XYZ file of C-alpha atoms in Angstrom:
251
model
C 75.553 -74.329 22.744
C 75.391 -70.646 21.776
C 77.803 -68.219 23.365
C 75.883 -65.759 25.635
C 78.125 -62.888 24.612
C 77.361 -63.592 20.931
C 73.597 -63.511 21.626
C 73.896 -60.174 23.370
C 75.874 -58.798 20.470
C 73.217 -59.917 17.989
C 70.569 -58.120 20.059
C 72.631 -54.925 19.991
C 73.409 -55.157 23.682
C 77.140 -54.572 23.580
C 79.434 -52.886 26.074
C 77.972 -51.862 29.416
C 74.375 -52.613 28.325
C 75.374 -56.261 27.911
C 76.190 -56.631 31.544
C 73.519 -58.534 33.510
C 73.351 -55.882 36.180
C 72.160 -53.320 33.523
C 69.183 -55.418 32.440
C 65.718 -54.521 33.885
C 64.377 -56.674 36.633
C 62.308 -59.656 35.585
C 59.344 -58.492 37.717
C 59.312 -55.114 35.940
C 59.411 -56.748 32.543
C 56.555 -59.097 33.439
C 54.527 -56.132 34.839
C 55.024 -54.142 31.633
C 54.136 -57.187 29.573
C 50.943 -57.717 31.593
C 49.938 -54.062 31.108
C 50.617 -54.296 27.383
C 48.463 -57.449 27.128
C 45.676 -55.738 29.112
C 45.751 -52.702 26.828
C 45.713 -54.981 23.782
C 42.674 -56.844 25.126
C 40.974 -53.542 25.839
C 41.344 -52.572 22.176
C 39.107 -55.476 21.224
C 39.115 -57.407 18.007
C 40.815 -56.217 14.877
C 38.446 -54.522 12.363
C 39.539 -55.764 8.984
C 37.221 -53.207 7.259
C 38.799 -50.240 9.030
C 40.835 -49.182 6.013
C 37.823 -49.297 3.691
C 35.674 -47.455 6.211
C 38.382 -44.816 6.627
C 38.517 -44.263 2.879
C 34.699 -43.969 2.694
C 34.559 -41.531 5.604
C 37.419 -39.540 4.096
C 35.449 -39.249 0.854
C 32.337 -38.079 2.732
C 34.417 -35.584 4.672
C 35.909 -34.179 1.457
C 32.407 -33.770 -0.032
C 31.082 -32.048 3.092
C 34.143 -29.829 3.241
C 33.598 -28.800 -0.389
C 29.929 -28.099 0.307
C 30.915 -25.975 3.303
C 33.313 -24.008 1.127
C 30.570 -23.515 -1.496
C 28.117 -22.297 1.165
C 30.670 -19.867 2.586
C 31.368 -18.547 -0.902
C 27.626 -18.149 -1.566
C 27.193 -16.310 1.754
C 29.956 -13.898 0.838
C 28.391 -13.266 -2.576
C 25.002 -12.739 -0.937
C 26.466 -10.262 1.546
C 28.120 -8.434 -1.316
C 24.825 -8.312 -3.215
C 22.975 -7.005 -0.157
C 25.611 -4.344 0.387
C 25.297 -3.302 -3.263
C 21.505 -3.111 -3.015
C 21.773 -1.051 0.162
C 24.169 1.374 -1.515
C 21.878 1.703 -4.515
C 18.840 2.043 -2.231
C 20.481 4.795 -0.201
C 21.488 6.603 -3.381
C 17.990 6.476 -4.864
C 16.401 7.370 -1.545
C 18.613 10.434 -1.236
C 17.855 11.511 -4.804
C 14.102 11.071 -4.296
C 14.265 12.806 -0.915
C 16.043 15.824 -2.365
C 13.497 16.116 -5.174
C 10.496 15.761 -2.849
C 12.029 18.249 -0.419
C 12.472 20.835 -3.186
C 8.825 20.473 -4.272
C 7.673 20.532 -0.649
C 9.451 23.811 0.083
C 7.871 25.469 -2.978
C 4.353 24.114 -2.385
C 4.403 25.037 1.290
C 5.187 28.663 0.465
C 2.428 28.668 -2.168
C -0.233 27.204 0.115
C 0.636 29.409 3.083
C 1.269 32.537 1.059
C 4.752 32.735 2.576
C 6.765 31.050 5.282
C 9.174 28.192 4.731
C 9.477 24.480 5.422
C 11.894 21.621 4.915
C 12.204 17.874 5.306
C 14.886 16.268 7.440
C 15.847 12.626 7.147
C 16.482 10.874 10.454
C 19.094 8.262 9.609
C 19.437 5.115 11.675
C 23.039 4.360 12.624
C 22.539 0.643 11.946
C 20.363 0.956 8.848
C 20.032 4.363 7.138
C 17.122 2.996 5.095
C 15.125 2.452 8.297
C 15.353 6.075 9.449
C 12.362 8.375 9.871
C 11.323 11.711 8.424
C 10.984 14.995 10.287
C 8.924 17.904 8.922
C 10.044 21.362 10.028
C 7.507 24.064 9.128
C 7.470 27.822 9.646
C 4.153 29.421 8.676
C 4.245 33.193 8.124
C 4.802 35.034 11.387
C 5.709 31.916 13.403
C 8.891 30.230 14.563
C 10.049 26.982 12.948
C 8.495 23.985 14.697
C 7.648 20.340 14.147
C 4.373 19.287 12.556
C 2.824 18.244 15.886
C 3.020 21.829 17.217
C 1.008 23.369 14.359
C -2.724 24.009 14.397
C -5.161 21.667 12.686
C -5.453 23.824 9.585
C -1.686 24.342 9.384
C -1.106 20.610 9.729
C -3.574 19.977 6.896
C -1.880 22.455 4.551
C 1.557 21.083 5.439
C 0.409 17.506 4.822
C -1.129 18.560 1.482
C 2.160 20.206 0.523
C 3.977 16.928 1.202
C 1.378 14.825 -0.642
C 1.474 17.076 -3.686
C 5.297 17.135 -3.547
C 5.320 13.339 -3.797
C 2.857 13.465 -6.700
C 5.037 15.996 -8.523
C 8.062 13.734 -8.036
C 6.272 10.576 -9.173
C 2.831 11.439 -10.588
C 0.031 8.913 -10.137
C -3.016 8.611 -12.445
C -5.452 9.362 -9.623
C -5.377 10.985 -6.190
C -8.221 10.582 -3.672
C -8.614 13.326 -1.044
C -11.174 12.624 1.658
C -12.459 15.863 3.259
C -8.993 17.389 3.505
C -10.565 20.861 3.359
C -12.709 20.312 6.475
C -10.381 22.148 8.920
C -9.573 24.982 6.466
C -11.074 28.441 6.382
C -12.304 29.997 3.137
C -8.989 31.683 2.316
C -7.041 28.440 2.712
C -9.696 26.477 0.787
C -9.186 28.910 -2.086
C -5.409 28.338 -1.970
C -5.958 24.590 -1.833
C -8.282 24.639 -4.851
C -5.931 26.830 -6.893
C -3.015 24.526 -6.174
C -5.083 21.457 -7.061
C -6.156 23.058 -10.341
C -2.502 23.790 -11.163
C -1.527 20.225 -10.292
C -4.271 18.867 -12.549
C -3.129 21.052 -15.444
C 0.611 20.378 -15.018
C 0.365 16.611 -14.498
C -1.717 13.670 -15.702
C -3.130 13.177 -12.212
C -6.884 13.408 -11.735
C -8.211 14.336 -8.330
C -11.207 12.711 -6.685
C -12.216 14.974 -3.800
C -14.732 14.043 -1.141
C -15.954 17.310 0.374
C -18.833 19.168 2.014
C -17.369 22.611 1.346
C -19.316 24.670 -1.233
C -16.192 26.501 -2.439
C -14.460 23.235 -3.243
C -17.545 21.889 -5.006
C -17.759 25.017 -7.144
C -14.177 24.560 -8.367
C -14.616 20.973 -9.558
C -15.257 19.881 -13.151
C -17.899 17.325 -12.231
C -19.975 16.639 -9.138
C -21.315 13.309 -7.934
C -23.854 13.511 -5.145
C -25.809 10.910 -3.206
C -29.403 11.820 -2.409
C -32.222 9.980 -0.698
C -35.442 10.627 -2.618
C -37.249 7.957 -0.639
C -36.434 6.828 2.845
C -33.868 4.043 2.704
C -33.288 4.454 -1.064
C -30.114 6.236 -2.172
C -29.652 7.725 -5.623
C -26.483 8.935 -7.342
C -26.678 12.297 -9.107
C -23.970 13.507 -11.499
C -23.564 17.104 -12.671
C -21.111 18.378 -15.285
C -20.448 21.902 -14.033
C -18.962 23.119 -17.295
C -22.015 21.901 -19.249
C -24.298 23.394 -16.585
C -22.615 26.794 -16.916
C -22.990 26.696 -20.700
C -26.646 25.759 -20.270
C -27.241 28.677 -17.905
C -25.463 31.102 -20.229
C -27.527 29.877 -23.183
C -30.766 30.240 -21.258
C-alpha cells in the first residue's frame, strides 16, 4: 500500500533518476551482485584478530625502524671517526716523512762525501696512506737516478742513510746490521764506521754489527767471535777492545 513515488523519493531517486527507464537493467544488477559475492567468497573468512595482529606488527615495525635509524647514525659516526683518523694519520705521516727526508739528505751527503738525495712520497689517489716511497739519489759525479740503477755499494750506502735517518727520527735501543759492509770498499767502510760511531754517541742506540771486515771489527767496542776448537764443538769468545788496548799499552 506504499506509493511507488514516495519510495523512490526516500531512496533519493527523484526527478529523472526516478523514471523506470533510467534504472539499470535487472540482468546487469544481478551480474554485479554475483561478482561481488564471488569476490567476497574469495576473501575468505573474517579474521577477528586482524586488528590485534596489526597493532603487534606495527609495534615491531616501529622497533625495527628505530634500530635502523640507530644503525645509520652509528655508521655515520664511524665514517666520521675514520675520516678523522685518516686526516690525523696523513698529518703525522707527512711530519714524519719530512723529518726522515731531512736526515736522509744530510746522511747521504756524509756517507758519500758529497752528492745529494731525496725521498718522494707516491700518494695513492684513493688512499694517500697506501702510497709508496721513491728514493732519488745522486752520488758525486752522477746524474740523479732511482735506487735500482745504482751499484751494489751505492745501494748499500743509500739504504744505510735511510735506516740511520729513521733511527735519528725515532731512536731505537738497539740496531742489528748483518754484513752491511760486505759490498763496500775500504774508503766507504771507513765512512760507514765513522757515521755509526757518531750515531752511537749522539743517540741511545747501540749497534750490533755482524761483519767479516777487519776495519769494521777494529772500530767496535767489543768483539764476539765463534770458534771451533774441536771439530763439531763451537765456542764463543768475547774481547773488550778498549781493555785489550790498555793491556797492550801497559805491557
